[in-house]
PDB file of C-alpha atoms in Angstrom:
ATOM      1  CA  MET A 118      -0.875 -18.065   0.073  1.00  0.00           C
ATOM      2  CA  PRO A 119      -3.306 -20.994  -0.126  1.00  0.00           C
ATOM      3  CA  THR A 120      -3.359 -23.129  -3.299  1.00  0.00           C
ATOM      4  CA  HIS A 121      -7.178 -23.419  -3.204  1.00  0.00           C
ATOM      5  CA  LEU A 122      -9.153 -19.912  -3.352  1.00  0.00           C
ATOM      6  CA  SER A 123     -12.357 -21.532  -2.846  1.00  0.00           C
ATOM      7  CA  GLY A 124     -13.526 -20.055  -5.954  1.00  0.00           C
ATOM      8  CA  VAL A 125     -13.007 -16.587  -5.312  1.00  0.00           C
ATOM      9  CA  ARG A 126     -11.088 -15.990  -8.611  1.00  0.00           C
ATOM     10  CA  HIS A 127     -14.080 -17.540 -10.465  1.00  0.00           C
ATOM     11  CA  ARG A 128     -16.607 -15.203  -9.439  1.00  0.00           C
ATOM     12  CA  THR A 129     -17.785 -12.430 -11.637  1.00  0.00           C
ATOM     13  CA  ALA A 130     -18.650  -9.766  -8.889  1.00  0.00           C
ATOM     14  CA  VAL A 131     -15.932  -8.237  -7.014  1.00  0.00           C
ATOM     15  CA  PRO A 132     -16.733  -8.477  -3.188  1.00  0.00           C
ATOM     16  CA  ASP A 133     -17.756  -5.785  -1.388  1.00  0.00           C
ATOM     17  CA  ASP A 134     -16.648  -4.509   2.047  1.00  0.00           C
ATOM     18  CA  ALA A 135     -19.385  -5.968   4.016  1.00  0.00           C
ATOM     19  CA  GLN A 136     -18.420  -9.526   2.454  1.00  0.00           C
ATOM     20  CA  ILE A 137     -15.082  -9.501   3.162  1.00  0.00           C
ATOM     21  CA  THR A 138     -15.662  -8.278   6.560  1.00  0.00           C
ATOM     22  CA  ASP A 139     -18.034 -11.041   6.898  1.00  0.00           C
ATOM     23  CA  TRP A 140     -15.059 -13.461   5.752  1.00  0.00           C
ATOM     24  CA  ALA A 141     -12.944 -11.899   8.224  1.00  0.00           C
ATOM     25  CA  ILE A 142     -15.208 -12.408  11.098  1.00  0.00           C
ATOM     26  CA  ALA A 143     -15.786 -16.083   9.976  1.00  0.00           C
ATOM     27  CA  ALA A 144     -11.958 -16.561   9.687  1.00  0.00           C
ATOM     28  CA  ALA A 145     -11.525 -15.233  13.128  1.00  0.00           C
ATOM     29  CA  ARG A 146     -13.809 -18.247  14.279  1.00  0.00           C
ATOM     30  CA  GLY A 147     -11.555 -20.675  12.718  1.00  0.00           C
ATOM     31  CA  ASP A 148     -13.309 -21.385   9.296  1.00  0.00           C
ATOM     32  CA  ALA A 149     -10.736 -22.024   6.784  1.00  0.00           C
ATOM     33  CA  THR A 150     -12.556 -21.704   3.627  1.00  0.00           C
ATOM     34  CA  ALA A 151     -13.613 -17.906   4.748  1.00  0.00           C
ATOM     35  CA  THR A 152      -9.559 -17.314   5.518  1.00  0.00           C
ATOM     36  CA  GLU A 153      -8.871 -18.259   1.965  1.00  0.00           C
ATOM     37  CA  ASP A 154     -11.587 -16.115   0.599  1.00  0.00           C
ATOM     38  CA  PHE A 155     -10.427 -13.142   2.595  1.00  0.00           C
ATOM     39  CA  ILE A 156      -7.043 -13.487   1.564  1.00  0.00           C
ATOM     40  CA  ALA A 157      -7.987 -13.919  -2.027  1.00  0.00           C
ATOM     41  CA  ALA A 158     -10.235 -11.088  -2.137  1.00  0.00           C
ATOM     42  CA  THR A 159      -7.779  -8.758  -0.446  1.00  0.00           C
ATOM     43  CA  HIS A 160      -4.520  -9.609  -1.688  1.00  0.00           C
ATOM     44  CA  ILE A 161      -4.351  -7.649  -4.643  1.00  0.00           C
ATOM     45  CA  HIS A 162      -5.404  -4.480  -2.991  1.00  0.00           C
ATOM     46  CA  VAL A 163      -2.832  -4.831  -0.179  1.00  0.00           C
ATOM     47  CA  TRP A 164      -0.282  -5.415  -2.586  1.00  0.00           C
ATOM     48  CA  ARG A 165      -0.853  -2.378  -4.875  1.00  0.00           C
ATOM     49  CA  PHE A 166      -0.878  -0.286  -1.393  1.00  0.00           C
ATOM     50  CA  ILE A 167       2.254  -1.377  -0.329  1.00  0.00           C
ATOM     51  CA  THR A 168       3.832  -1.116  -3.530  1.00  0.00           C
ATOM     52  CA  ARG A 169       2.832   2.440  -3.758  1.00  0.00           C
ATOM     53  CA  ALA A 170       3.505   3.193  -0.303  1.00  0.00           C
ATOM     54  CA  CYS A 171       7.109   1.831  -0.324  1.00  0.00           C
ATOM     55  CA  GLY A 172       7.919   2.433  -4.014  1.00  0.00           C
ATOM     56  CA  ASP A 173       9.673  -0.971  -4.416  1.00  0.00           C
ATOM     57  CA  ALA A 174       7.719  -3.704  -6.175  1.00  0.00           C
ATOM     58  CA  HIS A 175      10.514  -6.017  -5.295  1.00  0.00           C
ATOM     59  CA  SER A 176       9.938  -5.568  -1.387  1.00  0.00           C
ATOM     60  CA  ALA A 177       6.022  -5.576  -1.745  1.00  0.00           C
ATOM     61  CA  ASP A 178       5.674  -9.364  -2.057  1.00  0.00           C
ATOM     62  CA  ASP A 179       7.778  -9.584   1.346  1.00  0.00           C
ATOM     63  CA  LEU A 180       5.990  -7.062   2.973  1.00  0.00           C
ATOM     64  CA  THR A 181       2.500  -8.161   1.680  1.00  0.00           C
ATOM     65  CA  GLN A 182       3.449 -11.773   3.324  1.00  0.00           C
ATOM     66  CA  GLU A 183       4.449  -9.825   6.282  1.00  0.00           C
ATOM     67  CA  THR A 184       0.939  -7.988   6.356  1.00  0.00           C
ATOM     68  CA  TYR A 185      -0.907 -11.125   6.311  1.00  0.00           C
ATOM     69  CA  LEU A 186       0.940 -12.720   9.018  1.00  0.00           C
ATOM     70  CA  ARG A 187       0.322 -10.122  11.315  1.00  0.00           C
ATOM     71  CA  ALA A 188      -3.239  -9.881  10.385  1.00  0.00           C
ATOM     72  CA  LEU A 189      -3.859 -13.664  10.831  1.00  0.00           C
ATOM     73  CA  ARG A 190      -2.361 -13.367  14.078  1.00  0.00           C
ATOM     74  CA  SER A 191      -4.545 -10.490  14.984  1.00  0.00           C
ATOM     75  CA  LEU A 192      -7.750 -11.831  13.348  1.00  0.00           C
ATOM     76  CA  PRO A 193      -8.987 -13.260  16.561  1.00  0.00           C
ATOM     77  CA  ARG A 194      -9.166  -9.637  18.162  1.00  0.00           C
ATOM     78  CA  PHE A 195     -10.914  -8.198  14.985  1.00  0.00           C
ATOM     79  CA  ALA A 196     -13.934  -6.395  16.354  1.00  0.00           C
ATOM     80  CA  ALA A 197     -15.497  -5.209  12.940  1.00  0.00           C
ATOM     81  CA  ARG A 198     -15.558  -1.490  14.116  1.00  0.00           C
ATOM     82  CA  CYS A 199     -14.489  -0.772  10.623  1.00  0.00           C
ATOM     83  CA  HIS A 200     -14.441  -2.699   7.473  1.00  0.00           C
ATOM     84  CA  ALA A 201     -11.872  -5.694   7.361  1.00  0.00           C
ATOM     85  CA  ARG A 202     -10.089  -4.152   4.257  1.00  0.00           C
ATOM     86  CA  THR A 203      -9.925  -0.817   5.975  1.00  0.00           C
ATOM     87  CA  TRP A 204      -8.281  -2.880   9.112  1.00  0.00           C
ATOM     88  CA  LEU A 205      -6.211  -4.549   6.797  1.00  0.00           C
ATOM     89  CA  LEU A 206      -4.493  -1.628   5.111  1.00  0.00           C
ATOM     90  CA  SER A 207      -3.704  -0.134   8.188  1.00  0.00           C
ATOM     91  CA  ILE A 208      -1.706  -3.333   9.321  1.00  0.00           C
ATOM     92  CA  ALA A 209      -0.169  -2.930   5.756  1.00  0.00           C
ATOM     93  CA  ARG A 210       0.904   0.743   6.389  1.00  0.00           C
ATOM     94  CA  ARG A 211       2.431  -0.593   9.849  1.00  0.00           C
ATOM     95  CA  VAL A 212       4.454  -2.728   8.146  1.00  0.00           C
ATOM     96  CA  VAL A 213       5.690  -0.595   5.433  1.00  0.00           C
ATOM     97  CA  VAL A 214       6.754   1.996   8.382  1.00  0.00           C
ATOM     98  CA  ASP A 215       8.381  -0.612  10.338  1.00  0.00           C
ATOM     99  CA  ARG A 216      10.434  -1.377   7.263  1.00  0.00           C
ATOM    100  CA  TYR A 217      11.677   2.281   6.806  1.00  0.00           C
ATOM    101  CA  ARG A 218      12.335   2.278  10.354  1.00  0.00           C
ATOM    102  CA  SER A 219      14.606  -0.846  10.066  1.00  0.00           C
ATOM    103  CA  ASN A 220      15.912   0.241   6.916  1.00  0.00           C
ATOM    104  CA  ALA A 221      16.934   3.750   8.500  1.00  0.00           C
ATOM    105  CA  ALA A 222      18.763   1.996  11.393  1.00  0.00           C
ATOM    106  CA  ARG A 223      20.701  -0.331   9.268  1.00  0.00           C
ATOM    107  CA  PRO A 224      24.153   0.813   7.721  1.00  0.00           C
ATOM    108  CA  ARG A 225      24.070   0.978   3.937  1.00  0.00           C
ATOM    109  CA  LEU A 226      27.191  -1.006   2.207  1.00  0.00           C
ATOM    110  CA  ALA A 227      27.760  -0.816  -1.386  1.00  0.00           C
ATOM    111  CA  ASP A 228      30.466  -2.862  -3.354  1.00  0.00           C
ATOM    112  CA  THR A 229      31.105  -0.203  -5.754  1.00  0.00           C
ATOM    113  CA  ALA A 230      32.121   3.587  -5.487  1.00  0.00           C
ATOM    114  CA  ASP A 231      29.663   4.774  -7.625  1.00  0.00           C
ATOM    115  CA  TRP A 232      26.468   2.817  -6.423  1.00  0.00           C
ATOM    116  CA  GLN A 233      24.071   5.144  -8.134  1.00  0.00           C
ATOM    117  CA  ALA A 234      25.386   4.815 -11.518  1.00  0.00           C
ATOM    118  CA  ALA A 235      25.520   1.064 -11.130  1.00  0.00           C
ATOM    119  CA  ALA A 236      21.770   0.866  -9.943  1.00  0.00           C
ATOM    120  CA  GLU A 237      20.656   3.020 -12.778  1.00  0.00           C
ATOM    121  CA  ARG A 238      22.291   1.004 -15.395  1.00  0.00           C
ATOM    122  CA  THR A 239      20.371  -2.090 -14.114  1.00  0.00           C
ATOM    123  CA  GLN A 240      16.945  -0.271 -14.622  1.00  0.00           C
ATOM    124  CA  GLN A 241      14.756  -1.278 -17.632  1.00  0.00           C
ATOM    125  CA  THR A 242      14.074   1.694 -20.112  1.00  0.00           C
ATOM    126  CA  GLY A 243      12.240   2.115 -23.320  1.00  0.00           C
ATOM    127  CA  LEU A 244       8.805   0.591 -22.318  1.00  0.00           C
ATOM    128  CA  PRO A 245       5.717   2.224 -23.247  1.00  0.00           C
ATOM    129  CA  GLY A 246       4.725   4.953 -20.663  1.00  0.00           C
ATOM    130  CA  PHE A 247       7.990   3.993 -18.648  1.00  0.00           C
ATOM    131  CA  ASP A 248       9.481   7.729 -18.279  1.00  0.00           C
ATOM    132  CA  GLU A 249       5.924   9.025 -17.106  1.00  0.00           C
ATOM    133  CA  GLY A 250       5.797   6.182 -14.583  1.00  0.00           C
ATOM    134  CA  VAL A 251       9.386   6.910 -13.258  1.00  0.00           C
ATOM    135  CA  ALA A 252       8.517  10.609 -13.457  1.00  0.00           C
ATOM    136  CA  LEU A 253       5.190  10.020 -11.412  1.00  0.00           C
ATOM    137  CA  LEU A 254       6.896   7.835  -8.886  1.00  0.00           C
ATOM    138  CA  ASP A 255       9.775  10.606  -8.351  1.00  0.00           C
ATOM    139  CA  LEU A 256       7.010  13.129  -7.864  1.00  0.00           C
ATOM    140  CA  LEU A 257       5.292  11.298  -5.182  1.00  0.00           C
ATOM    141  CA  GLU A 258       8.586  10.153  -3.561  1.00  0.00           C
ATOM    142  CA  SER A 259       9.288  14.066  -3.308  1.00  0.00           C
ATOM    143  CA  LEU A 260       6.188  14.313  -0.911  1.00  0.00           C
ATOM    144  CA  ASP A 261       6.773  13.696   2.635  1.00  0.00           C
ATOM    145  CA  ARG A 262       5.501  10.629   3.930  1.00  0.00           C
ATOM    146  CA  PRO A 263       2.026  11.721   5.593  1.00  0.00           C
ATOM    147  CA  ARG A 264       1.093  13.523   2.334  1.00  0.00           C
ATOM    148  CA  ARG A 265       2.095  10.626   0.029  1.00  0.00           C
ATOM    149  CA  GLU A 266       0.007   8.254   2.086  1.00  0.00           C
ATOM    150  CA  SER A 267      -2.931  10.314   2.198  1.00  0.00           C
ATOM    151  CA  PHE A 268      -2.809  10.935  -1.411  1.00  0.00           C
ATOM    152  CA  ILE A 269      -2.044   7.494  -2.592  1.00  0.00           C
ATOM    153  CA  LEU A 270      -4.936   6.103  -0.446  1.00  0.00           C
ATOM    154  CA  THR A 271      -7.678   8.654  -1.493  1.00  0.00           C
ATOM    155  CA  GLN A 272      -6.468   9.564  -5.234  1.00  0.00           C
ATOM    156  CA  VAL A 273      -4.798   6.149  -6.287  1.00  0.00           C
ATOM    157  CA  ARG A 274      -6.546   3.521  -4.274  1.00  0.00           C
ATOM    158  CA  GLY A 275      -9.926   5.500  -4.213  1.00  0.00           C
ATOM    159  CA  LEU A 276     -10.550   4.979  -0.379  1.00  0.00           C
ATOM    160  CA  SER A 277     -12.903   7.503   1.210  1.00  0.00           C
ATOM    161  CA  TYR A 278     -11.274  10.060   3.445  1.00  0.00           C
ATOM    162  CA  GLU A 279     -12.783   8.211   6.530  1.00  0.00           C
ATOM    163  CA  GLU A 280     -11.404   4.908   5.485  1.00  0.00           C
ATOM    164  CA  ALA A 281      -7.952   6.881   4.549  1.00  0.00           C
ATOM    165  CA  ALA A 282      -8.324   8.624   7.930  1.00  0.00           C
ATOM    166  CA  SER A 283      -8.945   5.161   9.755  1.00  0.00           C
ATOM    167  CA  ILE A 284      -5.586   3.794   8.264  1.00  0.00           C
ATOM    168  CA  ALA A 285      -3.533   6.613   8.919  1.00  0.00           C
ATOM    169  CA  GLY A 286      -4.710   6.884  12.575  1.00  0.00           C
ATOM    170  CA  CYS A 287      -5.605  10.625  12.243  1.00  0.00           C
ATOM    171  CA  PRO A 288      -8.568  12.924  11.799  1.00  0.00           C
ATOM    172  CA  ILE A 289     -10.407  13.131   8.444  1.00  0.00           C
ATOM    173  CA  GLY A 290      -9.672  16.727   8.206  1.00  0.00           C
ATOM    174  CA  THR A 291      -5.988  16.059   8.398  1.00  0.00           C
ATOM    175  CA  VAL A 292      -6.363  13.621   5.732  1.00  0.00           C
ATOM    176  CA  ARG A 293      -8.167  16.437   3.591  1.00  0.00           C
ATOM    177  CA  SER A 294      -5.472  18.811   4.415  1.00  0.00           C
ATOM    178  CA  ARG A 295      -2.533  16.555   3.380  1.00  0.00           C
ATOM    179  CA  VAL A 296      -4.119  15.467   0.106  1.00  0.00           C
ATOM    180  CA  ASN A 297      -4.847  19.343  -0.883  1.00  0.00           C
ATOM    181  CA  ARG A 298      -1.193  20.088   0.054  1.00  0.00           C
ATOM    182  CA  ALA A 299       0.006  16.839  -1.827  1.00  0.00           C
ATOM    183  CA  ARG A 300      -1.934  18.195  -4.761  1.00  0.00           C
ATOM    184  CA  GLN A 301      -0.627  21.906  -4.536  1.00  0.00           C
ATOM    185  CA  ASN A 302       3.029  20.345  -4.200  1.00  0.00           C
ATOM    186  CA  LEU A 303       2.465  17.842  -7.277  1.00  0.00           C
ATOM    187  CA  THR A 304       1.231  20.753  -9.299  1.00  0.00           C
ATOM    188  CA  HIS A 305       3.966  23.087  -8.656  1.00  0.00           C
ATOM    189  CA  LEU A 306       6.435  20.350  -9.359  1.00  0.00           C
ATOM    190  CA  LEU A 307       4.927  19.637 -12.524  1.00  0.00           C
ATOM    191  CA  LYS A 308       4.553  23.260 -13.516  1.00  0.00           C
ATOM    192  CA  SER A 309       8.238  23.636 -12.611  1.00  0.00           C
ATOM    193  CA  ALA A 310       9.369  20.576 -14.681  1.00  0.00           C
ATOM    194  CA  GLU A 311       7.438  21.863 -17.544  1.00  0.00           C
ATOM    195  CA  SER A 312       8.729  25.209 -17.782  1.00  0.00           C
ATOM    196  CA  ALA A 313      12.607  23.843 -17.157  1.00  0.00           C
ATOM    197  CA  ALA A 314      11.922  21.383 -20.215  1.00  0.00           C
TER     198      ALA A 314
END
């Protein structure tokens, strides 16, 4: 990440999608300042999306860096058929999917016989909201990947259904259906958990 962010951090207004897209177009033409502004304006959105999508804040930094490496290589071909942020989040989605595929193909090794207990002992607990955050992550993890992705894009990130459909590479109706089913699944799981408690 650039050390100088061209004053983006000092701006009071959050840049809108049109401004971010303009920076992406200028960056594609080789404007170094626009490249820095583009990265600075979108970095937190990409990092949050990846963190939610993969459920692993430790991997989010590496995956965010990979997203920007791919995006900057592809930037000269960016045709602005959608907002640059939407385009960038679709690249982030592919980076996360590629990581899942890579991890699924790799055998898992553990130095201990009870690796799950060892992992649970290293988790930090006792923080305000910790249990609720873990419960929410567990509930989101229980959804299949397409539903979780659509739910996070629209309900957590606040993207429109159209933007989410562009990122997911599917029709808007499919995103709406996935979000609706995700809500139904989460509601059912919450009710089941409350009745069990």
